Short mmCIF file of C-alpha atoms in Angstrom, two decimals:
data_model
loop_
_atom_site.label_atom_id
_atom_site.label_comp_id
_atom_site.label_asym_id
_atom_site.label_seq_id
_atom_site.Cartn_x
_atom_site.Cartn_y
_atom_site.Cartn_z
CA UNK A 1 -139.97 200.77 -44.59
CA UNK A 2 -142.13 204.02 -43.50
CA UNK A 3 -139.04 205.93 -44.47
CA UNK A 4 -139.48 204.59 -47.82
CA UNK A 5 -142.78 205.05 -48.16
CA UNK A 6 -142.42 209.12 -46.90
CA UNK A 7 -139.86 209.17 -50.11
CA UNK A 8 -142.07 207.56 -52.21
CA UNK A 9 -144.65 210.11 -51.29
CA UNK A 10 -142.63 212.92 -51.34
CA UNK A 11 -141.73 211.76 -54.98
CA UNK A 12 -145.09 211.58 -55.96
CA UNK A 13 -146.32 214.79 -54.47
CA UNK A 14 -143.28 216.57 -56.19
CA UNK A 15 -144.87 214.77 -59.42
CA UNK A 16 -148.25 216.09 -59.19
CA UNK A 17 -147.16 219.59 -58.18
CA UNK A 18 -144.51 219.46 -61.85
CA UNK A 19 -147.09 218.20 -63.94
CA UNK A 20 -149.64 221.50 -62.44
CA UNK A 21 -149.49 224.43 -64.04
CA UNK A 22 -148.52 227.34 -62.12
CA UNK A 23 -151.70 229.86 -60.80
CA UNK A 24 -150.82 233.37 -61.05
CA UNK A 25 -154.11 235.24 -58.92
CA UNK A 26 -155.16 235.37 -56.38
CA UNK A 27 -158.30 233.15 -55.22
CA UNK A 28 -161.34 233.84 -53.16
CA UNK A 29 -162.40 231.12 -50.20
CA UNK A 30 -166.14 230.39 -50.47
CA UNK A 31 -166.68 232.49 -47.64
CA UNK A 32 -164.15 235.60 -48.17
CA UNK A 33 -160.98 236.92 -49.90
CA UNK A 34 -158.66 235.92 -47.23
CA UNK A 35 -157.05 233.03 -48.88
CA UNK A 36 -154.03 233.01 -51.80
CA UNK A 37 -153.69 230.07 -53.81
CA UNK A 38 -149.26 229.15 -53.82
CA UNK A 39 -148.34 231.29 -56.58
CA UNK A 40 -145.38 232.41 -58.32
CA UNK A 41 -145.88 235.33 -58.14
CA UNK A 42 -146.74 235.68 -54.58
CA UNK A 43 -143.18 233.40 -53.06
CA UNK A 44 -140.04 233.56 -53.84
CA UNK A 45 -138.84 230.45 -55.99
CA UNK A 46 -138.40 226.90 -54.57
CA UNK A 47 -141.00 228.39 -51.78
CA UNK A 48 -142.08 224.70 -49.86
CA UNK A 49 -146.07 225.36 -49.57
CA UNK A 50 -147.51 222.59 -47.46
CA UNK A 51 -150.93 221.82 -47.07
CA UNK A 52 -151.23 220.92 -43.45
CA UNK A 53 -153.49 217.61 -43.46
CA UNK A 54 -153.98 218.72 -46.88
CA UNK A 55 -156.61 221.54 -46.87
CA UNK A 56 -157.59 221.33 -43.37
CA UNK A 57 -159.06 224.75 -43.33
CA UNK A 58 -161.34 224.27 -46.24
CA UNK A 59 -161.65 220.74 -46.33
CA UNK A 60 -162.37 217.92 -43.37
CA UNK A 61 -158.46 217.10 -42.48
CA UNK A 62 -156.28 214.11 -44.09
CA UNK A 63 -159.17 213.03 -46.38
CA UNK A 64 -158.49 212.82 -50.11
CA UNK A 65 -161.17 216.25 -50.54
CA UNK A 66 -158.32 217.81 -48.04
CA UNK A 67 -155.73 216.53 -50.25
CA UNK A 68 -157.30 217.36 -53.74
CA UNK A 69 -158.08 220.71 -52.68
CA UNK A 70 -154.69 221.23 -51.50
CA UNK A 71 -153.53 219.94 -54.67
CA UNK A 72 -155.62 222.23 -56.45
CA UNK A 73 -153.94 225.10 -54.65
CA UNK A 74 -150.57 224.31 -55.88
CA UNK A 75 -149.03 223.20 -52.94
CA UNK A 76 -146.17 220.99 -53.03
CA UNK A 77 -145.88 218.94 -50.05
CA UNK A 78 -148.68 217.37 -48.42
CA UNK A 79 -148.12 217.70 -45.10
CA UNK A 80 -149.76 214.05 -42.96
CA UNK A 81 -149.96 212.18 -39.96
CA UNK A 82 -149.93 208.10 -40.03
CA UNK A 83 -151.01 205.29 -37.53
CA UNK A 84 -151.13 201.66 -37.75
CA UNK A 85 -154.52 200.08 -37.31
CA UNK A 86 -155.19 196.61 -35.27
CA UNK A 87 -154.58 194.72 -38.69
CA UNK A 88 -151.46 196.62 -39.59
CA UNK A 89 -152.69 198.91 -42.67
CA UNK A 90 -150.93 202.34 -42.32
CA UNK A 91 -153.37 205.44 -42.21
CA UNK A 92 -153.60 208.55 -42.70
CA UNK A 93 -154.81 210.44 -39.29
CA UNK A 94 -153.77 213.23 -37.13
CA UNK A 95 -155.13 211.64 -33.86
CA UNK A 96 -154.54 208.45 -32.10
CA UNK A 97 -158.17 207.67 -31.50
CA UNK A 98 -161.45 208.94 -33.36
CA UNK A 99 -163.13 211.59 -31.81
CA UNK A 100 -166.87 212.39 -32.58
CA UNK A 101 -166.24 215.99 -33.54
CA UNK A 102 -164.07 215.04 -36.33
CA UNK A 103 -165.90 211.23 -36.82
CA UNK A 104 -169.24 209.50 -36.70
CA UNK A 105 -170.57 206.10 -38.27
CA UNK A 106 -171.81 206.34 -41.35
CA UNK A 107 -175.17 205.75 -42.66
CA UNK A 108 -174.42 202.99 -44.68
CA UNK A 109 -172.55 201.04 -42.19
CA UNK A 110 -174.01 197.62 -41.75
CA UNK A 111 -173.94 195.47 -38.67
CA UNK A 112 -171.84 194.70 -36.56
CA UNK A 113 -171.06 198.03 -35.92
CA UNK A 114 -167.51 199.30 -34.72
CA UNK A 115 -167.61 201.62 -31.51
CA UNK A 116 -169.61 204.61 -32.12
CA UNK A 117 -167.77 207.80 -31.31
CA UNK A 118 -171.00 209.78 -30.76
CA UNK A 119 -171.86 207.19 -28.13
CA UNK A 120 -170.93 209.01 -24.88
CA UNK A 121 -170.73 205.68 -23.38
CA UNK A 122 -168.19 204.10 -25.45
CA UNK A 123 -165.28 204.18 -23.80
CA UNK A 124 -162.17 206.51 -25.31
CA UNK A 125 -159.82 203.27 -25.95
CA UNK A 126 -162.39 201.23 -27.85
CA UNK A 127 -161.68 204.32 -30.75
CA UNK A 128 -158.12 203.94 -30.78
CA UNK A 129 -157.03 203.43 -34.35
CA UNK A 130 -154.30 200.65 -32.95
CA UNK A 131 -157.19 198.80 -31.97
CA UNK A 132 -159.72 199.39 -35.17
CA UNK A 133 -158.87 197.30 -38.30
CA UNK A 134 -158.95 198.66 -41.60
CA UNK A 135 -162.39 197.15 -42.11
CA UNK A 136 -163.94 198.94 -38.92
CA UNK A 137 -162.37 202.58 -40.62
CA UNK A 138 -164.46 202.04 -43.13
CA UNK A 139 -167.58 202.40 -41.79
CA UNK A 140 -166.74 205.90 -40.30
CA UNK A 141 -167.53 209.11 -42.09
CA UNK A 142 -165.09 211.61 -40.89
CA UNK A 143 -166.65 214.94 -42.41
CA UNK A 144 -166.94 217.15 -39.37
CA UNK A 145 -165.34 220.60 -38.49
CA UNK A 146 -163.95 220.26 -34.84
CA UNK A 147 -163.61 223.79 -34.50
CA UNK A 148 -166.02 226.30 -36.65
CA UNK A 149 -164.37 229.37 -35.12
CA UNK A 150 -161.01 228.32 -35.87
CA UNK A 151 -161.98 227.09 -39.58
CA UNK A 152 -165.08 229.02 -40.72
CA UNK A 153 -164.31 228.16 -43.91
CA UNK A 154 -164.30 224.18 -43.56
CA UNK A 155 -166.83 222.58 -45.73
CA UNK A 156 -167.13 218.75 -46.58
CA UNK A 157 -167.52 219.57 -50.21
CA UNK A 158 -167.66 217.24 -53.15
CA UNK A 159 -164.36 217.42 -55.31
CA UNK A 160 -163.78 216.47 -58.96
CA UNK A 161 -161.15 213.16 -58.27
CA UNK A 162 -162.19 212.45 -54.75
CA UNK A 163 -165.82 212.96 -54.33
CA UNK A 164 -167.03 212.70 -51.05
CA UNK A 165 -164.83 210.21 -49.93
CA UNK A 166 -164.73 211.18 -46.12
CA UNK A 167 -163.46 207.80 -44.99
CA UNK A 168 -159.79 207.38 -43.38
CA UNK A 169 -157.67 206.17 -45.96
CA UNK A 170 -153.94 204.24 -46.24
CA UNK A 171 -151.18 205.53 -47.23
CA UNK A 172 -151.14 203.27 -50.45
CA UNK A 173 -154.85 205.40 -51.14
CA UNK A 174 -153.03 208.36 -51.30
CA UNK A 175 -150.26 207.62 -53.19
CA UNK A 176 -152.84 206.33 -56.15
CA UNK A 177 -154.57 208.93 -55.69
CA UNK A 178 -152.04 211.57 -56.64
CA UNK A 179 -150.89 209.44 -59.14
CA UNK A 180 -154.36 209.79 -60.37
CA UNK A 181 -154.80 213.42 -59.84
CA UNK A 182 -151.55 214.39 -62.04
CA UNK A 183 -152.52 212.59 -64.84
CA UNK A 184 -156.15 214.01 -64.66
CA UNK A 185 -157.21 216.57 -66.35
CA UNK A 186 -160.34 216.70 -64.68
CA UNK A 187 -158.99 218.36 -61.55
CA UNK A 188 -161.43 220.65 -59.29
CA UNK A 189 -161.59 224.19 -59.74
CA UNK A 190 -159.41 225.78 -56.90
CA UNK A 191 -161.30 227.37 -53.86
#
């Protein structure tokens, strides 16, 4: 089954990044001109560019922003991480429990609250994603930068398609969302 589903993604990825036409310069990062978008004429042909937990150097990792504005950069594999949470959803996530320098609750989250991960008194398990449902994911905003030095550049920006949708999301979110994004023609403007 998660075989499948890494085909079917793979499939749709490849999709998005055929129906994108191909950028030809050279783009500037908000904060310098240290980053190239994929182009043509920068790698040789059939060149695999992977956006490692989608734009994780621009955008909060494995959120759909990440993913859009790795999309927008003409990659064409979105690279990913998945768990299973307590109610058996498969997400998107790097780590096997939230941390509070990638995740906090969110403002709107209404009682009863899941574990807070800026509660230093929480303990680590509590955050495991294994043992959060779906619902509890929800009410987390994950829109922080765990390492400013490392990714100066890292912004939780608003994008075109995904907003500021900072939430974990399934894997069935981000197939419709590239679905969504390559039939678009509203897509962000590249960084």
């Amino acid at each position: 089954m998660l075989r499948q589903l890494w085909i079917v993604l793979l499939i749709a990825v490849t999709g998005a990044a055929a129906c994108t036409p191909p950028i030809v310069a050279p783009a500037s990062s908000p904060a310098d001109d240290t980053t190239l978008r994929a182009t043509s004429a920068v790698l040789p042909p059939g060149f695999d560019v992977q956006g490692h937990r989608g734009a994780r150097g621009l955008q909060p990792e494995n959120t759909l922003p990440a993913f859009e504005t790795a999309l927008d950069l003409g990659v064409s594999t979105l690279e990913l991480d998945l768990h299973l949470t307590a109610d058996g959803e498969v997400v998107i996530w790097h780590d096997e429990a939230l941390t509070r320098d990638k995740c906090g609750l969110s403002t709107m989250a209404a009682p009863p609250l899941p574990p807070d991960p800026d509660d230093r008194a929480v303990a680590g398990d509590a955050l495991y994603l294994s043992r959060l449902t779906f619902a509890d994911l929800q009410r987390y905003r994950c829109d922080r930068n765990p390492d400013p030095s490392r990714f100066p550049d890292q912004r939780a920006t608003l994008t075109t398609l995904a907003g500021d949708n900072y939430q974990i999301v399934r894997l069935a979110d981000l197939f419709a969302f590239v679905e969504r994004y390559a039939g678009s023609d509203a897509k962000s403007t590249a960084h």
